[in-house]
PDB file of C-alpha atoms in Angstrom:
ATOM      1  CA  UNK H   1     -41.022-188.990  39.323  1.00  0.00           C
ATOM      2  CA  UNK H   2     -41.434-185.664  38.778  1.00  0.00           C
ATOM      3  CA  UNK H   3     -38.781-182.423  38.074  1.00  0.00           C
ATOM      4  CA  UNK H   4     -38.706-179.988  40.383  1.00  0.00           C
ATOM      5  CA  UNK H   5     -41.434-178.119  40.057  1.00  0.00           C
ATOM      6  CA  UNK H   6     -43.795-179.962  38.015  1.00  0.00           C
ATOM      7  CA  UNK H   7     -47.366-180.589  37.788  1.00  0.00           C
ATOM      8  CA  UNK H   8     -49.027-183.346  37.156  1.00  0.00           C
ATOM      9  CA  UNK H   9     -51.475-181.753  35.003  1.00  0.00           C
ATOM     10  CA  UNK H  10     -48.124-179.481  33.461  1.00  0.00           C
ATOM     11  CA  UNK H  11     -46.098-182.734  32.307  1.00  0.00           C
ATOM     12  CA  UNK H  12     -49.776-184.407  30.992  1.00  0.00           C
ATOM     13  CA  UNK H  13     -49.632-180.925  28.703  1.00  0.00           C
ATOM     14  CA  UNK H  14     -46.192-181.151  27.293  1.00  0.00           C
ATOM     15  CA  UNK H  15     -46.430-185.185  27.282  1.00  0.00           C
ATOM     16  CA  UNK H  16     -43.540-185.269  29.717  1.00  0.00           C
ATOM     17  CA  UNK H  17     -41.328-188.293  32.005  1.00  0.00           C
ATOM     18  CA  UNK H  18     -39.668-188.338  34.677  1.00  0.00           C
ATOM     19  CA  UNK H  19     -36.659-191.252  35.989  1.00  0.00           C
ATOM     20  CA  UNK H  20     -39.153-194.154  36.318  1.00  0.00           C
ATOM     21  CA  UNK H  21     -40.072-194.047  32.268  1.00  0.00           C
ATOM     22  CA  UNK H  22     -38.000-196.847  31.700  1.00  0.00           C
ATOM     23  CA  UNK H  23     -40.497-199.224  33.378  1.00  0.00           C
ATOM     24  CA  UNK H  24     -43.485-197.638  33.861  1.00  0.00           C
ATOM     25  CA  UNK H  25     -43.736-195.377  31.024  1.00  0.00           C
ATOM     26  CA  UNK H  26     -43.895-192.193  30.430  1.00  0.00           C
ATOM     27  CA  UNK H  27     -47.606-189.273  31.034  1.00  0.00           C
ATOM     28  CA  UNK H  28     -49.437-189.958  28.261  1.00  0.00           C
ATOM     29  CA  UNK H  29     -49.662-194.237  28.912  1.00  0.00           C
ATOM     30  CA  UNK H  30     -50.203-193.105  32.546  1.00  0.00           C
ATOM     31  CA  UNK H  31     -53.304-190.827  31.591  1.00  0.00           C
ATOM     32  CA  UNK H  32     -56.206-192.143  31.748  1.00  0.00           C
ATOM     33  CA  UNK H  33     -58.874-189.777  31.754  1.00  0.00           C
ATOM     34  CA  UNK H  34     -58.173-185.734  31.916  1.00  0.00           C
ATOM     35  CA  UNK H  35     -60.586-182.985  32.418  1.00  0.00           C
ATOM     36  CA  UNK H  36     -60.283-180.500  29.819  1.00  0.00           C
ATOM     37  CA  UNK H  37     -61.908-176.326  29.585  1.00  0.00           C
ATOM     38  CA  UNK H  38     -62.029-176.086  25.719  1.00  0.00           C
ATOM     39  CA  UNK H  39     -61.361-172.357  24.281  1.00  0.00           C
ATOM     40  CA  UNK H  40     -65.470-171.947  24.047  1.00  0.00           C
ATOM     41  CA  UNK H  41     -66.063-172.786  27.658  1.00  0.00           C
ATOM     42  CA  UNK H  42     -66.908-176.345  27.759  1.00  0.00           C
ATOM     43  CA  UNK H  43     -65.413-179.209  29.566  1.00  0.00           C
ATOM     44  CA  UNK H  44     -65.056-182.060  28.208  1.00  0.00           C
ATOM     45  CA  UNK H  45     -63.968-185.138  30.565  1.00  0.00           C
ATOM     46  CA  UNK H  46     -61.169-187.027  27.366  1.00  0.00           C
ATOM     47  CA  UNK H  47     -62.901-190.864  28.462  1.00  0.00           C
ATOM     48  CA  UNK H  48     -66.295-190.105  29.396  1.00  0.00           C
ATOM     49  CA  UNK H  49     -67.294-188.376  33.047  1.00  0.00           C
ATOM     50  CA  UNK H  50     -66.023-190.386  35.937  1.00  0.00           C
ATOM     51  CA  UNK H  51     -64.144-193.435  33.852  1.00  0.00           C
ATOM     52  CA  UNK H  52     -61.378-194.970  34.041  1.00  0.00           C
ATOM     53  CA  UNK H  53     -60.433-198.150  31.671  1.00  0.00           C
ATOM     54  CA  UNK H  54     -56.796-199.387  31.773  1.00  0.00           C
ATOM     55  CA  UNK H  55     -58.133-199.788  27.945  1.00  0.00           C
ATOM     56  CA  UNK H  56     -60.661-198.537  25.623  1.00  0.00           C
ATOM     57  CA  UNK H  57     -61.717-198.834  21.797  1.00  0.00           C
ATOM     58  CA  UNK H  58     -64.332-195.922  21.764  1.00  0.00           C
ATOM     59  CA  UNK H  59     -64.036-193.592  19.343  1.00  0.00           C
ATOM     60  CA  UNK H  60     -61.161-191.263  18.800  1.00  0.00           C
ATOM     61  CA  UNK H  61     -58.441-191.513  21.638  1.00  0.00           C
ATOM     62  CA  UNK H  62     -59.096-187.669  23.169  1.00  0.00           C
ATOM     63  CA  UNK H  63     -57.131-188.490  25.905  1.00  0.00           C
ATOM     64  CA  UNK H  64     -54.001-189.107  23.723  1.00  0.00           C
ATOM     65  CA  UNK H  65     -54.304-186.259  21.874  1.00  0.00           C
ATOM     66  CA  UNK H  66     -54.814-183.371  24.940  1.00  0.00           C
ATOM     67  CA  UNK H  67     -51.619-185.011  26.391  1.00  0.00           C
ATOM     68  CA  UNK H  68     -48.496-183.426  24.553  1.00  0.00           C
ATOM     69  CA  UNK H  69     -50.456-180.338  23.338  1.00  0.00           C
ATOM     70  CA  UNK H  70     -49.148-177.443  25.538  1.00  0.00           C
ATOM     71  CA  UNK H  71     -51.977-175.433  26.675  1.00  0.00           C
ATOM     72  CA  UNK H  72     -52.831-174.876  22.928  1.00  0.00           C
ATOM     73  CA  UNK H  73     -56.294-176.893  22.766  1.00  0.00           C
ATOM     74  CA  UNK H  74     -57.251-176.850  26.445  1.00  0.00           C
ATOM     75  CA  UNK H  75     -56.862-176.291  30.235  1.00  0.00           C
ATOM     76  CA  UNK H  76     -56.292-179.388  31.512  1.00  0.00           C
ATOM     77  CA  UNK H  77     -58.155-178.993  35.062  1.00  0.00           C
ATOM     78  CA  UNK H  78     -57.981-182.440  36.435  1.00  0.00           C
ATOM     79  CA  UNK H  79     -56.141-185.830  35.488  1.00  0.00           C
ATOM     80  CA  UNK H  80     -57.368-189.335  36.679  1.00  0.00           C
ATOM     81  CA  UNK H  81     -53.806-191.070  36.908  1.00  0.00           C
ATOM     82  CA  UNK H  82     -53.128-194.894  36.696  1.00  0.00           C
ATOM     83  CA  UNK H  83     -51.261-195.910  39.931  1.00  0.00           C
ATOM     84  CA  UNK H  84     -48.024-199.355  40.019  1.00  0.00           C
ATOM     85  CA  UNK H  85     -47.396-200.763  43.563  1.00  0.00           C
ATOM     86  CA  UNK H  86     -44.342-200.286  45.507  1.00  0.00           C
ATOM     87  CA  UNK H  87     -41.997-202.879  45.069  1.00  0.00           C
ATOM     88  CA  UNK H  88     -41.445-205.488  47.403  1.00  0.00           C
ATOM     89  CA  UNK H  89     -36.798-204.692  47.678  1.00  0.00           C
ATOM     90  CA  UNK H  90     -34.897-201.452  45.907  1.00  0.00           C
ATOM     91  CA  UNK H  91     -31.522-200.907  45.241  1.00  0.00           C
ATOM     92  CA  UNK H  92     -29.709-198.094  43.095  1.00  0.00           C
ATOM     93  CA  UNK H  93     -26.119-197.597  42.725  1.00  0.00           C
ATOM     94  CA  UNK H  94     -23.848-195.012  40.111  1.00  0.00           C
ATOM     95  CA  UNK H  95     -21.356-196.037  38.335  1.00  0.00           C
ATOM     96  CA  UNK H  96     -18.420-194.545  36.583  1.00  0.00           C
ATOM     97  CA  UNK H  97     -16.945-195.072  33.123  1.00  0.00           C
ATOM     98  CA  UNK H  98     -14.103-194.070  31.109  1.00  0.00           C
ATOM     99  CA  UNK H  99     -16.926-192.259  28.544  1.00  0.00           C
ATOM    100  CA  UNK H 100     -19.566-190.903  27.386  1.00  0.00           C
ATOM    101  CA  UNK H 101     -19.812-193.714  24.713  1.00  0.00           C
ATOM    102  CA  UNK H 102     -19.099-196.556  27.179  1.00  0.00           C
ATOM    103  CA  UNK H 103     -21.526-195.075  29.664  1.00  0.00           C
ATOM    104  CA  UNK H 104     -24.951-195.270  27.499  1.00  0.00           C
ATOM    105  CA  UNK H 105     -23.255-198.695  25.296  1.00  0.00           C
ATOM    106  CA  UNK H 106     -23.876-199.492  28.326  1.00  0.00           C
ATOM    107  CA  UNK H 107     -27.364-198.491  28.732  1.00  0.00           C
ATOM    108  CA  UNK H 108     -28.344-200.108  25.608  1.00  0.00           C
ATOM    109  CA  UNK H 109     -26.330-203.777  26.454  1.00  0.00           C
ATOM    110  CA  UNK H 110     -28.487-203.455  29.707  1.00  0.00           C
ATOM    111  CA  UNK H 111     -32.162-202.797  27.749  1.00  0.00           C
ATOM    112  CA  UNK H 112     -31.525-205.450  25.533  1.00  0.00           C
ATOM    113  CA  UNK H 113     -30.391-207.849  28.100  1.00  0.00           C
ATOM    114  CA  UNK H 114     -34.021-207.209  29.413  1.00  0.00           C
ATOM    115  CA  UNK H 115     -32.409-206.262  32.536  1.00  0.00           C
ATOM    116  CA  UNK H 116     -36.115-204.732  34.130  1.00  0.00           C
ATOM    117  CA  UNK H 117     -34.639-201.553  35.373  1.00  0.00           C
ATOM    118  CA  UNK H 118     -36.736-198.802  36.878  1.00  0.00           C
ATOM    119  CA  UNK H 119     -34.643-195.621  36.021  1.00  0.00           C
ATOM    120  CA  UNK H 120     -31.295-195.157  34.195  1.00  0.00           C
ATOM    121  CA  UNK H 121     -29.722-191.828  33.892  1.00  0.00           C
ATOM    122  CA  UNK H 122     -27.032-189.998  32.665  1.00  0.00           C
ATOM    123  CA  UNK H 123     -24.580-187.639  33.991  1.00  0.00           C
ATOM    124  CA  UNK H 124     -21.469-186.897  31.876  1.00  0.00           C
ATOM    125  CA  UNK H 125     -18.372-185.419  32.653  1.00  0.00           C
ATOM    126  CA  UNK H 126     -19.254-182.317  33.489  1.00  0.00           C
ATOM    127  CA  UNK H 127     -22.647-182.909  34.723  1.00  0.00           C
ATOM    128  CA  UNK H 128     -21.820-185.835  37.108  1.00  0.00           C
ATOM    129  CA  UNK H 129     -18.568-182.863  38.119  1.00  0.00           C
ATOM    130  CA  UNK H 130     -21.495-180.118  38.913  1.00  0.00           C
ATOM    131  CA  UNK H 131     -23.961-182.512  40.385  1.00  0.00           C
ATOM    132  CA  UNK H 132     -21.177-183.632  42.533  1.00  0.00           C
ATOM    133  CA  UNK H 133     -20.018-180.095  44.031  1.00  0.00           C
ATOM    134  CA  UNK H 134     -23.609-179.194  43.861  1.00  0.00           C
ATOM    135  CA  UNK H 135     -24.785-181.667  46.205  1.00  0.00           C
ATOM    136  CA  UNK H 136     -21.625-182.537  48.576  1.00  0.00           C
ATOM    137  CA  UNK H 137     -21.456-185.704  47.464  1.00  0.00           C
ATOM    138  CA  UNK H 138     -18.544-185.749  45.645  1.00  0.00           C
ATOM    139  CA  UNK H 139     -19.316-187.921  42.223  1.00  0.00           C
ATOM    140  CA  UNK H 140     -16.220-188.636  40.462  1.00  0.00           C
ATOM    141  CA  UNK H 141     -15.802-185.912  37.033  1.00  0.00           C
ATOM    142  CA  UNK H 142     -16.599-188.933  34.734  1.00  0.00           C
ATOM    143  CA  UNK H 143     -19.467-190.260  32.774  1.00  0.00           C
ATOM    144  CA  UNK H 144     -21.547-191.233  34.944  1.00  0.00           C
ATOM    145  CA  UNK H 145     -25.267-194.304  35.073  1.00  0.00           C
ATOM    146  CA  UNK H 146     -27.605-193.658  38.055  1.00  0.00           C
ATOM    147  CA  UNK H 147     -29.650-197.300  38.003  1.00  0.00           C
ATOM    148  CA  UNK H 148     -32.401-198.657  40.235  1.00  0.00           C
ATOM    149  CA  UNK H 149     -34.136-202.153  40.192  1.00  0.00           C
ATOM    150  CA  UNK H 150     -37.174-203.112  41.814  1.00  0.00           C
ATOM    151  CA  UNK H 151     -38.243-206.640  41.951  1.00  0.00           C
ATOM    152  CA  UNK H 152     -38.563-209.124  44.905  1.00  0.00           C
ATOM    153  CA  UNK H 153     -36.110-210.127  47.620  1.00  0.00           C
ATOM    154  CA  UNK H 154     -35.234-212.757  45.596  1.00  0.00           C
ATOM    155  CA  UNK H 155     -35.374-211.545  41.669  1.00  0.00           C
ATOM    156  CA  UNK H 156     -33.791-208.300  42.116  1.00  0.00           C
ATOM    157  CA  UNK H 157     -30.041-210.360  43.272  1.00  0.00           C
ATOM    158  CA  UNK H 158     -29.979-211.393  40.014  1.00  0.00           C
ATOM    159  CA  UNK H 159     -30.555-208.586  38.191  1.00  0.00           C
ATOM    160  CA  UNK H 160     -27.911-207.010  40.511  1.00  0.00           C
ATOM    161  CA  UNK H 161     -25.402-209.721  38.972  1.00  0.00           C
ATOM    162  CA  UNK H 162     -26.596-208.897  35.665  1.00  0.00           C
ATOM    163  CA  UNK H 163     -26.084-204.904  35.922  1.00  0.00           C
ATOM    164  CA  UNK H 164     -23.047-205.740  37.668  1.00  0.00           C
ATOM    165  CA  UNK H 165     -21.234-207.937  34.466  1.00  0.00           C
ATOM    166  CA  UNK H 166     -22.339-205.802  31.797  1.00  0.00           C
ATOM    167  CA  UNK H 167     -20.938-202.170  33.630  1.00  0.00           C
ATOM    168  CA  UNK H 168     -18.158-204.289  34.187  1.00  0.00           C
ATOM    169  CA  UNK H 169     -17.729-205.171  30.308  1.00  0.00           C
ATOM    170  CA  UNK H 170     -18.098-201.585  29.244  1.00  0.00           C
ATOM    171  CA  UNK H 171     -15.736-200.223  31.810  1.00  0.00           C
ATOM    172  CA  UNK H 172     -17.159-199.216  34.182  1.00  0.00           C
ATOM    173  CA  UNK H 173     -16.668-199.265  38.103  1.00  0.00           C
ATOM    174  CA  UNK H 174     -17.444-197.962  41.912  1.00  0.00           C
ATOM    175  CA  UNK H 175     -20.815-200.396  41.996  1.00  0.00           C
ATOM    176  CA  UNK H 176     -21.809-199.562  45.523  1.00  0.00           C
ATOM    177  CA  UNK H 177     -25.728-200.565  45.879  1.00  0.00           C
ATOM    178  CA  UNK H 178     -27.910-198.300  48.288  1.00  0.00           C
ATOM    179  CA  UNK H 179     -31.040-200.681  49.539  1.00  0.00           C
ATOM    180  CA  UNK H 180     -31.385-198.017  52.172  1.00  0.00           C
ATOM    181  CA  UNK H 181     -34.499-195.493  51.879  1.00  0.00           C
ATOM    182  CA  UNK H 182     -32.937-192.473  52.783  1.00  0.00           C
ATOM    183  CA  UNK H 183     -29.519-193.235  50.888  1.00  0.00           C
ATOM    184  CA  UNK H 184     -31.307-193.502  47.831  1.00  0.00           C
ATOM    185  CA  UNK H 185     -33.679-190.535  48.284  1.00  0.00           C
ATOM    186  CA  UNK H 186     -30.047-188.753  48.402  1.00  0.00           C
ATOM    187  CA  UNK H 187     -28.749-190.071  45.489  1.00  0.00           C
ATOM    188  CA  UNK H 188     -32.226-189.071  43.188  1.00  0.00           C
ATOM    189  CA  UNK H 189     -31.889-186.365  45.267  1.00  0.00           C
ATOM    190  CA  UNK H 190     -29.319-185.075  44.056  1.00  0.00           C
ATOM    191  CA  UNK H 191     -30.062-185.768  40.001  1.00  0.00           C
ATOM    192  CA  UNK H 192     -33.607-183.857  40.401  1.00  0.00           C
ATOM    193  CA  UNK H 193     -31.227-180.891  41.598  1.00  0.00           C
ATOM    194  CA  UNK H 194     -29.297-180.646  38.040  1.00  0.00           C
ATOM    195  CA  UNK H 195     -31.475-178.083  36.591  1.00  0.00           C
ATOM    196  CA  UNK H 196     -29.578-176.406  39.667  1.00  0.00           C
ATOM    197  CA  UNK H 197     -25.945-178.069  39.497  1.00  0.00           C
ATOM    198  CA  UNK H 198     -25.916-176.561  35.849  1.00  0.00           C
ATOM    199  CA  UNK H 199     -26.986-173.047  36.555  1.00  0.00           C
ATOM    200  CA  UNK H 200     -23.919-172.830  39.294  1.00  0.00           C
ATOM    201  CA  UNK H 201     -21.368-173.396  36.609  1.00  0.00           C
ATOM    202  CA  UNK H 202     -21.780-170.021  35.520  1.00  0.00           C
ATOM    203  CA  UNK H 203     -23.688-167.694  38.055  1.00  0.00           C
ATOM    204  CA  UNK H 204     -25.967-164.932  36.456  1.00  0.00           C
ATOM    205  CA  UNK H 205     -26.236-166.928  33.161  1.00  0.00           C
ATOM    206  CA  UNK H 206     -29.382-168.102  31.868  1.00  0.00           C
ATOM    207  CA  UNK H 207     -30.507-171.229  31.628  1.00  0.00           C
ATOM    208  CA  UNK H 208     -31.541-173.203  28.520  1.00  0.00           C
ATOM    209  CA  UNK H 209     -32.938-176.960  28.309  1.00  0.00           C
ATOM    210  CA  UNK H 210     -33.044-178.840  25.270  1.00  0.00           C
ATOM    211  CA  UNK H 211     -33.441-182.394  24.704  1.00  0.00           C
ATOM    212  CA  UNK H 212     -34.347-185.342  22.117  1.00  0.00           C
ATOM    213  CA  UNK H 213     -35.114-188.944  21.974  1.00  0.00           C
ATOM    214  CA  UNK H 214     -33.609-191.476  19.520  1.00  0.00           C
ATOM    215  CA  UNK H 215     -33.772-195.253  19.285  1.00  0.00           C
ATOM    216  CA  UNK H 216     -32.086-197.290  21.606  1.00  0.00           C
ATOM    217  CA  UNK H 217     -29.528-198.710  19.089  1.00  0.00           C
ATOM    218  CA  UNK H 218     -28.681-195.129  17.634  1.00  0.00           C
ATOM    219  CA  UNK H 219     -28.693-193.659  21.122  1.00  0.00           C
ATOM    220  CA  UNK H 220     -24.883-194.130  21.490  1.00  0.00           C
ATOM    221  CA  UNK H 221     -23.437-192.697  18.381  1.00  0.00           C
ATOM    222  CA  UNK H 222     -26.175-189.466  18.622  1.00  0.00           C
ATOM    223  CA  UNK H 223     -24.881-188.585  22.894  1.00  0.00           C
ATOM    224  CA  UNK H 224     -21.052-188.928  21.442  1.00  0.00           C
ATOM    225  CA  UNK H 225     -21.622-187.001  18.034  1.00  0.00           C
ATOM    226  CA  UNK H 226     -23.453-184.322  20.651  1.00  0.00           C
ATOM    227  CA  UNK H 227     -20.553-184.230  22.923  1.00  0.00           C
ATOM    228  CA  UNK H 228     -18.451-183.598  20.479  1.00  0.00           C
ATOM    229  CA  UNK H 229     -20.547-180.869  18.628  1.00  0.00           C
ATOM    230  CA  UNK H 230     -20.744-179.062  22.731  1.00  0.00           C
ATOM    231  CA  UNK H 231     -16.926-179.100  22.756  1.00  0.00           C
ATOM    232  CA  UNK H 232     -16.452-177.942  19.679  1.00  0.00           C
ATOM    233  CA  UNK H 233     -18.721-175.059  19.441  1.00  0.00           C
ATOM    234  CA  UNK H 234     -17.295-174.041  23.922  1.00  0.00           C
ATOM    235  CA  UNK H 235     -20.740-174.008  24.902  1.00  0.00           C
ATOM    236  CA  UNK H 236     -21.246-174.740  28.815  1.00  0.00           C
ATOM    237  CA  UNK H 237     -23.694-177.682  27.907  1.00  0.00           C
ATOM    238  CA  UNK H 238     -23.957-180.460  30.663  1.00  0.00           C
ATOM    239  CA  UNK H 239     -26.151-183.397  28.951  1.00  0.00           C
ATOM    240  CA  UNK H 240     -28.198-185.600  31.352  1.00  0.00           C
ATOM    241  CA  UNK H 241     -30.947-187.912  30.501  1.00  0.00           C
ATOM    242  CA  UNK H 242     -33.817-190.414  30.530  1.00  0.00           C
ATOM    243  CA  UNK H 243     -31.542-192.520  28.203  1.00  0.00           C
ATOM    244  CA  UNK H 244     -33.331-195.559  29.212  1.00  0.00           C
ATOM    245  CA  UNK H 245     -36.227-194.866  26.526  1.00  0.00           C
ATOM    246  CA  UNK H 246     -33.780-193.293  24.234  1.00  0.00           C
ATOM    247  CA  UNK H 247     -34.443-189.798  26.089  1.00  0.00           C
ATOM    248  CA  UNK H 248     -31.384-186.659  26.828  1.00  0.00           C
ATOM    249  CA  UNK H 249     -31.229-183.536  27.557  1.00  0.00           C
ATOM    250  CA  UNK H 250     -28.508-180.455  27.379  1.00  0.00           C
ATOM    251  CA  UNK H 251     -28.824-177.768  29.781  1.00  0.00           C
ATOM    252  CA  UNK H 252     -27.666-175.061  28.100  1.00  0.00           C
ATOM    253  CA  UNK H 253     -25.752-172.087  30.078  1.00  0.00           C
ATOM    254  CA  UNK H 254     -25.463-168.673  28.069  1.00  0.00           C
ATOM    255  CA  UNK H 255     -25.173-164.826  28.779  1.00  0.00           C
ATOM    256  CA  UNK H 256     -28.745-164.006  27.264  1.00  0.00           C
ATOM    257  CA  UNK H 257     -26.855-160.198  26.855  1.00  0.00           C
ATOM    258  CA  UNK H 258     -24.538-161.797  24.501  1.00  0.00           C
ATOM    259  CA  UNK H 259     -26.043-162.044  21.130  1.00  0.00           C
ATOM    260  CA  UNK H 260     -23.486-163.339  19.506  1.00  0.00           C
ATOM    261  CA  UNK H 261     -23.584-166.462  22.201  1.00  0.00           C
ATOM    262  CA  UNK H 262     -27.411-166.506  22.246  1.00  0.00           C
ATOM    263  CA  UNK H 263     -27.116-167.124  18.314  1.00  0.00           C
ATOM    264  CA  UNK H 264     -24.727-170.521  19.186  1.00  0.00           C
ATOM    265  CA  UNK H 265     -27.717-171.912  21.809  1.00  0.00           C
ATOM    266  CA  UNK H 266     -30.104-171.400  18.608  1.00  0.00           C
ATOM    267  CA  UNK H 267     -27.534-172.813  16.022  1.00  0.00           C
ATOM    268  CA  UNK H 268     -26.709-176.050  18.581  1.00  0.00           C
ATOM    269  CA  UNK H 269     -30.346-176.490  19.267  1.00  0.00           C
ATOM    270  CA  UNK H 270     -31.464-177.340  15.432  1.00  0.00           C
ATOM    271  CA  UNK H 271     -28.320-178.996  15.320  1.00  0.00           C
ATOM    272  CA  UNK H 272     -29.428-181.321  17.799  1.00  0.00           C
ATOM    273  CA  UNK H 273     -32.526-181.564  16.793  1.00  0.00           C
ATOM    274  CA  UNK H 274     -31.674-182.185  12.828  1.00  0.00           C
ATOM    275  CA  UNK H 275     -29.250-184.779  15.086  1.00  0.00           C
ATOM    276  CA  UNK H 276     -31.911-187.139  16.243  1.00  0.00           C
ATOM    277  CA  UNK H 277     -34.642-186.463  13.008  1.00  0.00           C
ATOM    278  CA  UNK H 278     -31.710-187.879  11.276  1.00  0.00           C
ATOM    279  CA  UNK H 279     -30.873-191.104  13.041  1.00  0.00           C
ATOM    280  CA  UNK H 280     -34.420-191.730  12.695  1.00  0.00           C
ATOM    281  CA  UNK H 281     -35.553-190.314  16.069  1.00  0.00           C
ATOM    282  CA  UNK H 282     -37.891-186.818  17.338  1.00  0.00           C
ATOM    283  CA  UNK H 283     -36.638-183.397  18.026  1.00  0.00           C
ATOM    284  CA  UNK H 284     -37.988-183.037  21.102  1.00  0.00           C
ATOM    285  CA  UNK H 285     -38.716-185.957  23.599  1.00  0.00           C
ATOM    286  CA  UNK H 286     -40.606-184.606  27.101  1.00  0.00           C
ATOM    287  CA  UNK H 287     -39.706-180.171  26.656  1.00  0.00           C
ATOM    288  CA  UNK H 288     -42.407-179.419  23.793  1.00  0.00           C
ATOM    289  CA  UNK H 289     -41.806-178.231  20.556  1.00  0.00           C
ATOM    290  CA  UNK H 290     -43.477-174.158  21.941  1.00  0.00           C
ATOM    291  CA  UNK H 291     -42.177-171.679  19.900  1.00  0.00           C
ATOM    292  CA  UNK H 292     -37.752-172.755  19.027  1.00  0.00           C
ATOM    293  CA  UNK H 293     -38.326-175.955  17.741  1.00  0.00           C
ATOM    294  CA  UNK H 294     -41.722-175.092  15.334  1.00  0.00           C
ATOM    295  CA  UNK H 295     -39.519-175.605  12.286  1.00  0.00           C
ATOM    296  CA  UNK H 296     -37.862-179.108  13.119  1.00  0.00           C
ATOM    297  CA  UNK H 297     -41.861-180.270  13.459  1.00  0.00           C
ATOM    298  CA  UNK H 298     -42.435-179.936   9.760  1.00  0.00           C
ATOM    299  CA  UNK H 299     -39.579-181.624   9.564  1.00  0.00           C
ATOM    300  CA  UNK H 300     -40.559-184.045  11.349  1.00  0.00           C
ATOM    301  CA  UNK H 301     -43.790-184.873  10.271  1.00  0.00           C
ATOM    302  CA  UNK H 302     -43.662-183.281   6.900  1.00  0.00           C
ATOM    303  CA  UNK H 303     -47.141-180.884   5.347  1.00  0.00           C
ATOM    304  CA  UNK H 304     -49.354-183.617   5.663  1.00  0.00           C
ATOM    305  CA  UNK H 305     -48.953-183.712   9.208  1.00  0.00           C
ATOM    306  CA  UNK H 306     -48.532-180.027  10.370  1.00  0.00           C
ATOM    307  CA  UNK H 307     -51.932-179.662   8.292  1.00  0.00           C
ATOM    308  CA  UNK H 308     -53.426-182.026   9.900  1.00  0.00           C
ATOM    309  CA  UNK H 309     -52.551-180.703  13.219  1.00  0.00           C
ATOM    310  CA  UNK H 310     -53.815-177.173  12.194  1.00  0.00           C
ATOM    311  CA  UNK H 311     -56.477-178.663  11.112  1.00  0.00           C
ATOM    312  CA  UNK H 312     -57.436-179.696  14.886  1.00  0.00           C
ATOM    313  CA  UNK H 313     -56.097-176.596  16.350  1.00  0.00           C
ATOM    314  CA  UNK H 314     -58.480-175.166  14.035  1.00  0.00           C
ATOM    315  CA  UNK H 315     -61.557-177.530  14.841  1.00  0.00           C
ATOM    316  CA  UNK H 316     -61.126-177.084  18.709  1.00  0.00           C
ATOM    317  CA  UNK H 317     -59.471-173.359  19.078  1.00  0.00           C
ATOM    318  CA  UNK H 318     -60.914-171.376  15.243  1.00  0.00           C
ATOM    319  CA  UNK H 319     -60.156-167.876  17.611  1.00  0.00           C
ATOM    320  CA  UNK H 320     -56.818-169.029  18.195  1.00  0.00           C
ATOM    321  CA  UNK H 321     -57.435-168.065  21.957  1.00  0.00           C
ATOM    322  CA  UNK H 322     -55.010-170.694  23.317  1.00  0.00           C
ATOM    323  CA  UNK H 323     -51.241-170.432  23.312  1.00  0.00           C
ATOM    324  CA  UNK H 324     -51.553-168.411  19.799  1.00  0.00           C
ATOM    325  CA  UNK H 325     -48.326-168.882  17.739  1.00  0.00           C
ATOM    326  CA  UNK H 326     -47.327-171.902  19.822  1.00  0.00           C
ATOM    327  CA  UNK H 327     -46.572-175.660  18.177  1.00  0.00           C
ATOM    328  CA  UNK H 328     -48.761-175.218  15.328  1.00  0.00           C
TER     329      UNK H 328
END
């Protein structure tokens, strides 16, 4: 379930995910083979030409090496992907909470209760209000979870009951299940337009998306601390995320012509990355290291890890042709 302007090989190159990641996984486990043009022009099939096994143990895992490589090792030109069956029944709902802490705590409890939720997306009150106004759906300006359940008709009823109980325990309200395709598509279209809804908060300004991923057990603390940081810094930065796998984003809207404001945004992203590292997480869940998080990459992997990445880069791209200066 890709975002607004995603491509399959682009998502593979950045190791991205989507709203279905909590049930079906991110791009990495769903890519079975890649066709890659190497920097010297050779054509590589990472799992062998025409091969698509669900698992393999033959040599190094070249497919995983190129997933998330951000174009630094070669051009990804074709991807062989795993398919998942469509569920017999599907139901989606929206729940509002008194605080971001309560919404994320509900997420943790849903996962700990082993409810096989397919999608569980978080919006803080700023994002919920922006999405509601942008899409015309009129969401309450409150911390919000968007949930979707997949399964048989019998199992779905049990999952709905479990989810409703956990939502209520965390002060959630507003549960109304949508099972029709049109209504569900309207709900997820609103979520997919979050980027444009965020930009509409400050017309004429630039958007900068940053994300981190932390262990589920640490997610409530990190989200609450990040929310407090945004408020203390007076940054327009609605929060949204695939919290079912510990991943959340801050969509930072700022005036790029104002050096002081741009520096404030940069400082926030560094604090956010280090906050995730301190919690045992990673400085980026799916947006890639790119240029802005190279310092954080060294802090995350250590010098030995970074040297190993550079050795791989030098071996495959000795003339530094592919995205020079990016990542490593």
